[in-house]
Amino acid sequence: MTNKYTIEEKKQGQALLTNHKTSNSKKVYLESYGCQMNLNDSEIVASILSDVGYNTTFKMEEADLVLVNTCSIREKAEQTIRKRLEKYNAIKRINPKMKIGVLGCMAERLKEKFLEEEQMVDMVVGPDAYRDLPNLITEIEDGREAVNVLLSTEETYADIAPVRLNSNGVSAFVSITRGCDNICTFCVVPKTRGRERSRDPKSILKEIKDLQDRNFKEITLLGQNVDSYLWYGGGLKIDLKKATKEAQENAINFAMLMDLCATEFPKMRIRFSTSNPQDMKLDVIHTMAKHKNICDYIHLPVQSGSTAVLERMNRKHTREEYVELIDNIRKILPECSISHDMIAGFCGETEEEHQETLSLMEYVKYGFGFMFAYSDRPGTPAHNTMQDDIPEETKKRRLTEIIQLQQKHGLFRMEQFLGKTVEVLIEGNSKKSEDYWKGRNSQNAMVVFPKTENEKIGDLVLVKINECTSATLIGEKEKG
Ligand code: SAH
Ligand code: F3S
């Protein structure tokens, strides 16, 4: 999932608001950290709470209930959230009636410990237990503490229509799987989000139809590992080869799901995130090539360029297999942009292995990247069986080298658009000036251009690119 990991660490999180109900209801202040899945989950939470009379508010001070949807992916993310909890507590001292709830991955990871150790929160709710929120809220309103951190093998929130809290009215997230069955040794997600489940395609199509009716123009299909999407009637993922003939014949995989979505909604731009290289098959790339409305962009985290490190990470592919996948993407989708996630300084990473990461980057020349220093997470296989033995300064230096190389490649990729005309979906005003629009092209590059009188948010327009930085394309709208 793109753009997310920086959110939790750089910003103060995102205050989410809506005013879709104006009765004399109670007020909830909802703050979200972490990945796009968390943002989407907060939208589901807002929907569940709205049914029991809670309005969302921007102002924490006037809230009856403060909820923070948390992230555990790196230690720093958790530290940021602990700081926020201190802030909520300061407000609670002035307004003791205010209740505080922790949602999401940190709730799942720390469970009751939150209530025991922190003395800061009234309610702890894991990612699969949001339907229980109305009951849990009754408990805390009666002065009791409330915890539900049960993980599910079924829950997909398929029938809940998310309240589009943090949307620009143009693009929206649509969750298609929950949980993850891969056990990458560095990653806490399988522990906090449970087993992988796929959502009924009918409910996915219904959600997209609803978005289209409300004038949305772009959707991102979301999952920890979208390429392993498999619908055969519900429940945990199965090995299709061992399933009954009937299940095999009726099953819908990710390529088929994308084909369904793209065919049924030809005007909707379709994106997806995240692809694990080990699960991405050629049928997905061919489906992308078949449909113009599926964007030419793949987020393909690799984490390391060294086969030995990939093995220690329990990623189920080698460097060579990854390169083969990249070559196939380039062959079938020559215009496609590719981004990555990279981890610097994983357990036992030698200088040579780090160099292999840099040389892989040099080969692929990614358009974007999300890059992190390895952070040891309690409960993960790496934490239990390996030494977090790379000194912090070495991790930092390697990370800086990775980031600098990525900046060079980002600029290189942006320069390829100079003089070309690209299709841009207008998302809103550019950050720097109200006289400019911003939007993204199919390859997910940010484009800004001066407004003229004839376009509005949500329009697809052709923009000729004249200049660029390593992060933005600058152009002007084509006339006619
Ligand atoms: N499949 C998920 C991955 C979630 S984690 C997805 O949808 O993107 C996102 C990224 O965080 C990973 O790809 C990895 O690069 C990084 N990450 C995960 N655990 C980490 C850790 N312990 N230390 C540093 N980075 C980590
Ligand atoms: Fe984490 Fe690997 Fe799944 S990075 S979310 S365990 S694919």
Short mmCIF file of C-alpha atoms and ligand atoms in Angstrom, two decimals:
data_model
loop_
_atom_site.label_atom_id
_atom_site.label_comp_id
_atom_site.label_asym_id
_atom_site.label_seq_id
_atom_site.Cartn_x
_atom_site.Cartn_y
_atom_site.Cartn_z
CA MET A 1 0.00 0.00 0.00
CA THR A 2 1.49 3.26 -1.03
CA ASN A 3 2.08 6.56 0.62
CA LYS A 4 1.21 5.31 3.99
CA TYR A 5 4.28 4.45 5.90
CA THR A 6 5.49 7.99 5.87
CA ILE A 7 2.13 9.18 7.19
CA GLU A 8 2.44 7.56 10.57
CA GLU A 9 5.98 8.74 11.07
CA LYS A 10 6.02 12.18 9.57
CA LYS A 11 2.65 13.64 10.25
CA GLN A 12 0.57 13.85 13.35
CA GLY A 13 -1.91 11.43 11.88
CA GLN A 14 -5.05 12.42 10.18
CA ALA A 15 -8.10 13.85 11.85
CA LEU A 16 -11.12 12.48 10.11
CA LEU A 17 -14.42 14.19 9.97
CA THR A 18 -17.85 14.02 8.57
CA ASN A 19 -21.16 15.55 9.42
CA HIS A 20 -23.48 13.14 7.76
CA LYS A 21 -25.86 13.07 10.74
CA THR A 22 -26.87 16.18 12.56
CA SER A 23 -29.27 14.94 15.23
CA ASN A 24 -28.34 15.68 18.85
CA SER A 25 -25.99 12.75 18.78
CA LYS A 26 -22.75 12.16 20.60
CA LYS A 27 -19.44 13.14 19.13
CA VAL A 28 -16.51 10.94 18.22
CA TYR A 29 -13.07 12.20 17.30
CA LEU A 30 -11.31 9.64 15.12
CA GLU A 31 -7.61 9.72 14.33
CA SER A 32 -5.88 7.29 12.00
CA TYR A 33 -2.26 6.22 11.68
CA GLY A 34 -0.53 3.82 9.34
CA CYS A 35 -1.53 2.19 6.10
CA GLN A 36 -4.38 2.79 3.66
CA MET A 37 -6.13 -0.24 5.13
CA ASN A 38 -6.28 1.59 8.46
CA LEU A 39 -7.77 4.67 6.81
CA ASN A 40 -10.37 2.46 5.18
CA ASP A 41 -11.04 0.68 8.49
CA SER A 42 -11.65 4.06 10.14
CA GLU A 43 -14.28 4.70 7.48
CA ILE A 44 -15.92 1.41 8.44
CA VAL A 45 -15.76 2.37 12.12
CA ALA A 46 -17.40 5.74 11.36
CA SER A 47 -20.19 3.89 9.56
CA ILE A 48 -20.78 1.51 12.50
CA LEU A 49 -20.76 4.41 14.98
CA SER A 50 -23.06 6.56 12.89
CA ASP A 51 -25.69 3.80 13.14
CA VAL A 52 -25.66 4.18 16.92
CA GLY A 53 -25.88 7.96 16.82
CA TYR A 54 -22.27 9.13 16.83
CA ASN A 55 -21.25 12.11 14.72
CA THR A 56 -17.59 12.63 13.94
CA THR A 57 -15.94 15.88 14.94
CA PHE A 58 -12.68 17.68 14.15
CA LYS A 59 -12.33 19.04 17.65
CA MET A 60 -10.94 16.62 20.16
CA GLU A 61 -11.93 18.93 23.03
CA GLU A 62 -15.66 18.56 22.33
CA ALA A 63 -15.60 14.78 21.80
CA ASP A 64 -17.42 12.29 24.03
CA LEU A 65 -15.27 9.56 22.57
CA VAL A 66 -11.74 9.75 21.18
CA LEU A 67 -10.65 6.82 19.02
CA VAL A 68 -7.17 6.28 17.66
CA ASN A 69 -6.66 3.72 14.94
CA THR A 70 -3.09 2.57 15.50
CA CYS A 71 -0.12 1.14 13.61
CA SER A 72 2.54 -1.26 14.91
CA ILE A 73 4.65 -1.72 11.83
CA ARG A 74 7.74 0.02 13.23
CA GLU A 75 8.67 1.07 16.75
CA LYS A 76 8.55 4.73 15.78
CA ALA A 77 4.91 4.42 14.72
CA GLU A 78 4.03 3.13 18.18
CA GLN A 79 6.02 5.90 19.87
CA THR A 80 4.10 8.53 17.92
CA ILE A 81 0.82 7.02 19.08
CA ARG A 82 1.93 6.87 22.74
CA LYS A 83 2.66 10.60 22.53
CA ARG A 84 -0.83 11.19 21.18
CA LEU A 85 -2.30 9.16 24.03
CA GLU A 86 -0.53 11.46 26.48
CA LYS A 87 -2.18 14.41 24.76
CA TYR A 88 -5.63 12.76 24.95
CA ASN A 89 -5.03 12.08 28.64
CA ALA A 90 -4.22 15.72 29.29
CA ILE A 91 -7.59 16.63 27.80
CA LYS A 92 -9.31 13.86 29.72
CA ARG A 93 -8.04 15.39 32.95
CA ILE A 94 -10.01 18.54 32.09
CA ASN A 95 -13.00 16.59 30.73
CA PRO A 96 -13.15 13.32 32.72
CA LYS A 97 -16.30 12.19 30.90
CA MET A 98 -14.37 11.83 27.68
CA LYS A 99 -13.64 8.17 26.86
CA ILE A 100 -10.57 6.98 24.98
CA GLY A 101 -10.41 3.91 22.75
CA VAL A 102 -7.44 2.32 21.00
CA LEU A 103 -8.21 0.51 17.74
CA GLY A 104 -6.12 -1.35 15.19
CA CYS A 105 -2.78 -3.13 15.23
CA MET A 106 -1.37 -1.74 18.48
CA ALA A 107 -4.60 -2.71 20.26
CA GLU A 108 -4.23 -6.21 18.87
CA ARG A 109 -0.53 -6.45 19.73
CA LEU A 110 -0.71 -5.16 23.29
CA LYS A 111 -4.25 -6.23 24.20
CA GLU A 112 -5.18 -5.85 27.88
CA LYS A 113 -1.65 -4.64 28.59
CA PHE A 114 -2.92 -1.29 27.41
CA LEU A 115 -5.36 -1.12 30.28
CA GLU A 116 -2.93 -2.56 32.82
CA GLU A 117 0.24 -0.69 31.96
CA GLU A 118 -0.88 2.53 30.46
CA GLN A 119 -3.86 3.55 32.57
CA MET A 120 -4.63 5.81 29.67
CA VAL A 121 -7.42 4.13 27.78
CA ASP A 122 -10.95 2.87 28.43
CA MET A 123 -11.34 0.56 25.47
CA VAL A 124 -9.10 -1.69 23.35
CA VAL A 125 -10.48 -3.02 20.05
CA GLY A 126 -8.65 -5.13 17.47
CA PRO A 127 -9.10 -4.83 13.68
CA ASP A 128 -11.64 -7.67 13.39
CA ALA A 129 -13.87 -6.56 16.28
CA TYR A 130 -15.33 -3.26 15.08
CA ARG A 131 -18.85 -4.65 14.79
CA ASP A 132 -18.75 -5.05 18.56
CA LEU A 133 -18.05 -1.32 19.08
CA PRO A 134 -21.66 -0.40 20.00
CA ASN A 135 -21.62 -3.01 22.83
CA LEU A 136 -18.15 -2.04 23.96
CA ILE A 137 -19.15 1.63 24.07
CA THR A 138 -22.12 0.78 26.27
CA GLU A 139 -19.71 -0.98 28.62
CA ILE A 140 -17.43 2.04 28.95
CA GLU A 141 -20.35 4.41 29.29
CA ASP A 142 -21.36 2.31 32.29
CA GLY A 143 -17.88 2.85 33.72
CA ARG A 144 -16.36 -0.51 32.85
CA GLU A 145 -13.27 -1.09 30.75
CA ALA A 146 -13.87 -2.93 27.49
CA VAL A 147 -11.64 -5.15 25.38
CA ASN A 148 -12.29 -7.14 22.22
CA VAL A 149 -9.23 -8.30 20.35
CA LEU A 150 -10.60 -11.49 18.85
CA LEU A 151 -9.27 -12.13 15.38
CA SER A 152 -11.64 -13.69 12.91
CA THR A 153 -11.41 -16.19 10.07
CA GLU A 154 -14.50 -14.73 8.38
CA GLU A 155 -14.86 -11.02 9.06
CA THR A 156 -14.51 -8.85 5.95
CA TYR A 157 -16.99 -6.06 6.80
CA ALA A 158 -18.40 -6.80 3.34
CA ASP A 159 -21.86 -5.38 4.04
CA ILE A 160 -20.75 -2.18 5.74
CA ALA A 161 -20.73 0.92 3.54
CA PRO A 162 -17.69 2.95 4.63
CA VAL A 163 -18.29 6.63 5.39
CA ARG A 164 -15.83 8.33 3.03
CA LEU A 165 -14.10 10.38 5.69
CA ASN A 166 -10.84 11.46 4.22
CA SER A 167 -11.70 11.37 0.59
CA ASN A 168 -11.32 14.08 -2.03
CA GLY A 169 -14.63 12.89 -3.50
CA VAL A 170 -12.75 11.50 -6.49
CA SER A 171 -10.77 8.48 -5.29
CA ALA A 172 -11.70 5.87 -2.70
CA PHE A 173 -10.30 2.70 -1.19
CA VAL A 174 -12.11 -0.62 -1.52
CA SER A 175 -10.83 -3.45 0.67
CA ILE A 176 -10.76 -6.86 -1.02
CA THR A 177 -8.81 -8.97 1.45
CA ARG A 178 -8.05 -8.79 5.16
CA GLY A 179 -5.14 -10.28 7.09
CA CYS A 180 -2.07 -11.96 5.65
CA ASP A 181 -0.96 -15.60 5.43
CA ASN A 182 2.62 -14.83 4.48
CA ILE A 183 5.02 -14.87 7.34
CA CYS A 184 7.69 -12.37 6.39
CA THR A 185 9.99 -12.69 9.39
CA PHE A 186 10.26 -8.91 10.01
CA CYS A 187 6.54 -8.19 9.84
CA VAL A 188 4.05 -7.83 12.67
CA VAL A 189 0.97 -7.69 10.40
CA PRO A 190 0.09 -11.41 10.37
CA LYS A 191 0.00 -11.24 14.19
CA THR A 192 -2.09 -8.08 14.40
CA ARG A 193 -4.43 -8.60 11.47
CA GLY A 194 -4.81 -12.36 11.49
CA ARG A 195 -5.36 -14.87 8.74
CA GLU A 196 -6.03 -13.94 5.16
CA ARG A 197 -9.65 -13.78 3.99
CA SER A 198 -11.05 -12.64 0.65
CA ARG A 199 -14.21 -10.63 0.24
CA ASP A 200 -17.19 -11.67 -1.86
CA PRO A 201 -16.77 -10.17 -5.36
CA LYS A 202 -20.47 -9.27 -5.41
CA SER A 203 -20.06 -6.98 -2.42
CA ILE A 204 -16.91 -5.47 -3.96
CA LEU A 205 -18.77 -4.69 -7.20
CA LYS A 206 -21.69 -3.28 -5.22
CA GLU A 207 -19.38 -0.93 -3.34
CA ILE A 208 -17.79 0.27 -6.59
CA LYS A 209 -21.24 0.82 -8.14
CA ASP A 210 -22.21 2.90 -5.13
CA LEU A 211 -19.03 4.95 -5.49
CA GLN A 212 -19.67 5.45 -9.19
CA ASP A 213 -23.22 6.61 -8.44
CA ARG A 214 -21.73 9.17 -6.09
CA ASN A 215 -19.41 10.43 -8.80
CA PHE A 216 -16.17 8.84 -7.66
CA LYS A 217 -13.74 8.33 -10.54
CA GLU A 218 -10.97 6.16 -9.14
CA ILE A 219 -10.78 3.20 -6.78
CA THR A 220 -7.85 1.41 -5.18
CA LEU A 221 -8.41 -2.25 -4.41
CA LEU A 222 -6.74 -2.83 -1.08
CA GLY A 223 -5.19 -5.80 0.65
CA GLN A 224 -1.95 -6.75 2.36
CA ASN A 225 -1.33 -9.06 -0.54
CA VAL A 226 -3.93 -8.44 -3.25
CA ASP A 227 -2.53 -10.95 -5.74
CA SER A 228 -3.41 -13.82 -3.46
CA TYR A 229 -7.10 -12.79 -3.51
CA LEU A 230 -9.19 -15.94 -3.94
CA TRP A 231 -12.95 -16.17 -3.66
CA TYR A 232 -14.50 -19.63 -3.60
CA GLY A 233 -17.38 -18.96 -1.22
CA GLY A 234 -15.70 -17.53 1.87
CA GLY A 235 -13.48 -18.57 4.75
CA LEU A 236 -9.74 -18.93 5.03
CA LYS A 237 -7.56 -19.24 1.98
CA ILE A 238 -7.30 -22.74 0.58
CA ASP A 239 -4.88 -24.48 -1.70
CA LEU A 240 -7.03 -24.51 -4.80
CA LYS A 241 -5.15 -27.49 -6.25
CA LYS A 242 -6.44 -29.61 -3.37
CA ALA A 243 -10.03 -28.26 -3.54
CA THR A 244 -13.07 -29.93 -5.07
CA LYS A 245 -13.57 -29.66 -8.82
CA GLU A 246 -16.59 -27.42 -8.26
CA ALA A 247 -14.61 -25.03 -6.06
CA GLN A 248 -11.84 -24.94 -8.67
CA GLU A 249 -14.26 -24.14 -11.47
CA ASN A 250 -16.09 -21.38 -9.59
CA ALA A 251 -13.14 -19.73 -7.88
CA ILE A 252 -12.31 -16.12 -8.67
CA ASN A 253 -8.70 -15.03 -8.42
CA PHE A 254 -7.25 -11.51 -8.45
CA ALA A 255 -6.85 -11.25 -12.23
CA MET A 256 -10.47 -12.33 -12.68
CA LEU A 257 -11.65 -9.86 -10.04
CA MET A 258 -9.81 -7.01 -11.76
CA ASP A 259 -11.25 -8.09 -15.09
CA LEU A 260 -14.75 -8.03 -13.59
CA CYS A 261 -14.26 -4.59 -12.05
CA ALA A 262 -12.66 -3.07 -15.14
CA THR A 263 -15.31 -4.50 -17.48
CA GLU A 264 -18.27 -3.48 -15.35
CA PHE A 265 -16.95 0.04 -14.67
CA PRO A 266 -15.10 1.12 -17.81
CA LYS A 267 -15.14 4.78 -16.75
CA MET A 268 -13.63 4.09 -13.33
CA ARG A 269 -9.86 4.25 -12.96
CA ILE A 270 -8.66 1.17 -11.11
CA ARG A 271 -5.57 0.85 -8.94
CA PHE A 272 -4.51 -1.85 -6.50
CA SER A 273 -2.12 -2.30 -3.62
CA THR A 274 -0.10 -4.19 -2.44
CA SER A 275 1.45 -6.88 -4.62
CA ASN A 276 3.83 -9.38 -3.11
CA PRO A 277 6.20 -10.47 -5.93
CA GLN A 278 5.85 -14.13 -4.96
CA ASP A 279 2.10 -14.03 -5.62
CA MET A 280 1.94 -11.75 -8.66
CA LYS A 281 1.25 -13.88 -11.72
CA LEU A 282 1.37 -13.01 -15.39
CA ASP A 283 -2.43 -13.20 -15.71
CA VAL A 284 -2.64 -10.01 -13.61
CA ILE A 285 -0.23 -8.19 -15.91
CA HIS A 286 -2.13 -9.37 -18.98
CA THR A 287 -5.41 -8.18 -17.41
CA MET A 288 -3.80 -4.78 -16.85
CA ALA A 289 -2.77 -4.70 -20.50
CA LYS A 290 -6.29 -5.62 -21.61
CA HIS A 291 -8.04 -2.75 -19.82
CA LYS A 292 -7.23 0.89 -20.41
CA ASN A 293 -8.91 1.86 -17.16
CA ILE A 294 -6.54 -0.21 -15.01
CA CYS A 295 -3.70 2.17 -14.18
CA ASP A 296 -0.15 1.49 -15.36
CA TYR A 297 1.29 1.31 -11.90
CA ILE A 298 2.43 -1.58 -9.69
CA HIS A 299 3.64 -1.26 -6.12
CA LEU A 300 5.96 -4.24 -5.87
CA PRO A 301 7.85 -4.26 -2.54
CA VAL A 302 11.03 -6.30 -2.67
CA GLN A 303 12.63 -5.36 0.71
CA SER A 304 16.14 -6.41 -0.38
CA GLY A 305 18.12 -7.13 -3.52
CA SER A 306 19.94 -10.07 -1.97
CA THR A 307 18.58 -13.60 -2.30
CA ALA A 308 20.19 -14.56 1.02
CA VAL A 309 18.46 -11.69 2.83
CA LEU A 310 15.17 -12.48 1.09
CA GLU A 311 15.50 -16.00 2.40
CA ARG A 312 16.09 -14.77 5.97
CA MET A 313 13.04 -12.57 5.52
CA ASN A 314 11.04 -15.61 4.38
CA ARG A 315 10.15 -13.88 1.15
CA LYS A 316 9.43 -16.75 -1.22
CA HIS A 317 11.35 -15.58 -4.26
CA THR A 318 14.93 -14.98 -5.29
CA ARG A 319 16.49 -11.85 -6.74
CA GLU A 320 16.53 -13.55 -10.15
CA GLU A 321 12.82 -14.42 -10.00
CA TYR A 322 12.04 -10.82 -9.07
CA VAL A 323 14.12 -9.55 -11.99
CA GLU A 324 12.26 -11.95 -14.29
CA LEU A 325 8.95 -10.53 -13.05
CA ILE A 326 10.18 -6.98 -13.66
CA ASP A 327 11.32 -7.96 -17.19
CA ASN A 328 7.89 -9.45 -17.90
CA ILE A 329 6.12 -6.32 -16.67
CA ARG A 330 8.34 -4.18 -18.89
CA LYS A 331 7.63 -6.46 -21.86
CA ILE A 332 3.86 -6.63 -21.43
CA LEU A 333 3.32 -3.12 -20.02
CA PRO A 334 6.14 -0.94 -21.35
CA GLU A 335 4.57 2.23 -19.88
CA CYS A 336 4.08 0.79 -16.41
CA SER A 337 5.68 2.50 -13.44
CA ILE A 338 6.92 0.35 -10.58
CA SER A 339 7.52 1.30 -6.96
CA HIS A 340 9.09 -0.54 -4.05
CA ASP A 341 9.43 -0.90 -0.29
CA MET A 342 12.97 -1.47 0.93
CA ILE A 343 14.36 -2.34 4.35
CA ALA A 344 17.91 -1.28 5.26
CA GLY A 345 19.90 -3.20 7.84
CA PHE A 346 17.86 -6.36 8.32
CA CYS A 347 19.35 -8.97 10.68
CA GLY A 348 22.80 -10.04 9.54
CA GLU A 349 22.82 -7.83 6.43
CA THR A 350 26.41 -7.62 5.15
CA GLU A 351 27.86 -4.74 3.18
CA GLU A 352 27.80 -6.95 0.04
CA GLU A 353 24.12 -7.74 0.58
CA HIS A 354 23.39 -4.04 0.94
CA GLN A 355 25.27 -3.42 -2.33
CA GLU A 356 22.99 -6.00 -3.97
CA THR A 357 20.01 -3.88 -2.94
CA LEU A 358 21.59 -0.84 -4.60
CA SER A 359 22.41 -2.79 -7.75
CA LEU A 360 18.87 -4.15 -7.99
CA MET A 361 17.56 -0.59 -7.70
CA GLU A 362 19.99 0.45 -10.41
CA TYR A 363 18.58 -2.30 -12.65
CA VAL A 364 14.90 -1.50 -12.08
CA LYS A 365 15.13 2.31 -11.68
CA TYR A 366 11.91 2.53 -9.69
CA GLY A 367 9.57 5.49 -10.07
CA PHE A 368 8.94 5.74 -6.33
CA GLY A 369 9.97 4.00 -3.14
CA PHE A 370 9.12 3.67 0.52
CA MET A 371 12.31 3.03 2.44
CA PHE A 372 12.85 2.08 6.06
CA ALA A 373 15.55 1.16 8.55
CA TYR A 374 14.83 -2.27 9.99
CA SER A 375 12.88 -2.04 13.24
CA ASP A 376 12.80 -5.10 15.47
CA ARG A 377 9.18 -5.97 16.39
CA PRO A 378 8.41 -8.16 19.41
CA GLY A 379 6.57 -11.33 18.50
CA THR A 380 7.88 -11.56 14.94
CA PRO A 381 9.91 -14.60 13.79
CA ALA A 382 12.96 -12.33 13.27
CA HIS A 383 12.68 -11.06 16.83
CA ASN A 384 12.39 -14.60 18.17
CA THR A 385 15.12 -16.28 16.16
CA MET A 386 17.57 -13.69 14.85
CA GLN A 387 19.84 -10.95 16.14
CA ASP A 388 19.00 -7.33 15.36
CA ASP A 389 22.75 -6.91 14.96
CA ILE A 390 23.26 -4.04 12.52
CA PRO A 391 24.31 -0.90 14.42
CA GLU A 392 21.87 2.01 14.16
CA GLU A 393 24.39 4.24 12.40
CA THR A 394 25.05 1.55 9.77
CA LYS A 395 21.30 1.13 9.20
CA LYS A 396 20.97 4.89 8.84
CA ARG A 397 23.88 5.18 6.43
CA ARG A 398 22.57 2.34 4.26
CA LEU A 399 19.09 3.85 4.32
CA THR A 400 20.47 7.21 3.23
CA GLU A 401 22.28 5.54 0.32
CA ILE A 402 19.04 3.83 -0.72
CA ILE A 403 17.05 7.06 -0.46
CA GLN A 404 19.61 9.06 -2.44
CA LEU A 405 19.66 6.47 -5.20
CA GLN A 406 15.86 6.45 -5.29
CA GLN A 407 15.79 10.23 -5.65
CA LYS A 408 18.09 9.94 -8.66
CA HIS A 409 15.87 7.26 -10.23
CA GLY A 410 12.68 9.17 -9.37
CA LEU A 411 14.00 12.16 -11.30
CA PHE A 412 15.08 9.91 -14.18
CA ARG A 413 11.58 8.41 -14.42
CA MET A 414 9.92 11.83 -14.23
CA GLU A 415 12.17 13.16 -16.99
CA GLN A 416 10.82 10.46 -19.31
CA PHE A 417 7.50 12.35 -19.33
CA LEU A 418 9.02 15.65 -20.51
CA GLY A 419 7.45 16.77 -23.77
CA LYS A 420 4.78 14.04 -23.54
CA THR A 421 1.04 14.39 -23.03
CA VAL A 422 -0.45 12.49 -20.10
CA GLU A 423 -3.99 11.88 -18.88
CA VAL A 424 -4.61 13.40 -15.44
CA LEU A 425 -7.52 12.89 -13.07
CA ILE A 426 -8.05 16.23 -11.30
CA GLU A 427 -8.08 15.69 -7.53
CA GLY A 428 -8.08 19.27 -6.23
CA ASN A 429 -6.06 22.44 -5.83
CA SER A 430 -2.31 22.11 -5.92
CA LYS A 431 -0.70 22.49 -2.49
CA LYS A 432 1.31 25.53 -3.48
CA SER A 433 -1.24 27.59 -5.37
CA GLU A 434 -5.00 27.76 -5.82
CA ASP A 435 -4.40 28.78 -9.41
CA TYR A 436 -3.12 25.27 -10.17
CA TRP A 437 -4.82 21.88 -10.23
CA LYS A 438 -3.17 18.70 -8.99
CA GLY A 439 -3.88 15.16 -10.04
CA ARG A 440 -2.10 11.94 -10.95
CA ASN A 441 -1.43 10.30 -14.25
CA SER A 442 -1.94 6.60 -14.85
CA GLN A 443 1.62 5.91 -13.59
CA ASN A 444 0.74 7.55 -10.25
CA ALA A 445 3.02 10.56 -10.81
CA MET A 446 1.74 13.83 -9.32
CA VAL A 447 1.00 16.41 -12.01
CA VAL A 448 0.27 20.13 -11.49
CA PHE A 449 -0.92 22.56 -14.13
CA PRO A 450 -2.55 26.01 -14.29
CA LYS A 451 -6.34 26.09 -14.15
CA THR A 452 -8.28 27.21 -17.19
CA GLU A 453 -12.00 27.95 -17.22
CA ASN A 454 -13.12 24.64 -18.61
CA GLU A 455 -12.35 21.96 -16.09
CA LYS A 456 -13.32 20.82 -12.60
CA ILE A 457 -12.38 18.31 -9.91
CA GLY A 458 -13.02 14.76 -11.11
CA ASP A 459 -12.35 15.54 -14.79
CA LEU A 460 -9.88 13.51 -16.82
CA VAL A 461 -7.80 15.96 -18.83
CA LEU A 462 -4.79 15.80 -21.14
CA VAL A 463 -1.75 17.67 -19.87
CA LYS A 464 1.45 18.35 -21.80
CA ILE A 465 4.46 18.04 -19.50
CA ASN A 466 7.06 20.84 -19.71
CA GLU A 467 9.03 20.59 -16.47
CA CYS A 468 9.61 18.21 -13.59
CA THR A 469 11.17 17.69 -10.18
CA SER A 470 11.90 14.26 -8.70
CA ALA A 471 8.38 14.23 -7.24
CA THR A 472 6.15 16.33 -9.53
CA LEU A 473 5.41 16.86 -13.20
CA ILE A 474 4.50 20.39 -14.26
CA GLY A 475 2.59 21.05 -17.45
CA GLU A 476 -0.32 22.74 -19.17
CA LYS A 477 -3.68 21.50 -20.32
CA GLU A 478 -3.89 20.58 -23.99
CA LYS A 479 -6.28 22.80 -25.81
CA GLY A 480 -9.39 21.38 -27.45
N1 SAH B 1 1.87 -6.29 2.44
C1 SAH B 1 1.80 -5.07 3.16
C2 SAH B 1 3.02 -4.78 3.87
C3 SAH B 1 2.73 -4.04 5.08
S1 SAH B 1 4.11 -3.47 5.82
C4 SAH B 1 1.34 -3.94 2.29
O1 SAH B 1 0.20 -3.89 1.97
O2 SAH B 1 2.10 -3.05 1.94
C5 SAH B 1 4.64 -2.22 4.71
C6 SAH B 1 6.10 -2.12 4.57
O3 SAH B 1 6.67 -1.76 5.81
C7 SAH B 1 6.77 -3.41 4.18
O4 SAH B 1 6.72 -3.64 2.81
C8 SAH B 1 8.18 -3.21 4.68
O5 SAH B 1 8.99 -2.58 3.72
C9 SAH B 1 7.99 -2.26 5.85
N2 SAH B 1 8.17 -2.97 7.13
C10 SAH B 1 7.41 -3.94 7.63
N3 SAH B 1 7.91 -4.37 8.81
C11 SAH B 1 9.03 -3.64 9.04
C12 SAH B 1 9.99 -3.62 10.09
N4 SAH B 1 9.92 -4.47 11.12
N5 SAH B 1 11.01 -2.72 10.01
C13 SAH B 1 11.09 -1.88 8.96
N6 SAH B 1 10.21 -1.87 7.95
C14 SAH B 1 9.19 -2.74 7.98
FE1 F3S B 2 3.77 -8.33 6.15
FE2 F3S B 2 4.80 -9.91 4.33
FE3 F3S B 2 2.19 -9.97 4.79
S1 F3S B 2 5.29 -7.75 4.63
S2 F3S B 2 1.69 -7.94 5.50
S3 F3S B 2 3.80 -10.58 6.20
S4 F3S B 2 3.22 -10.08 2.79
#
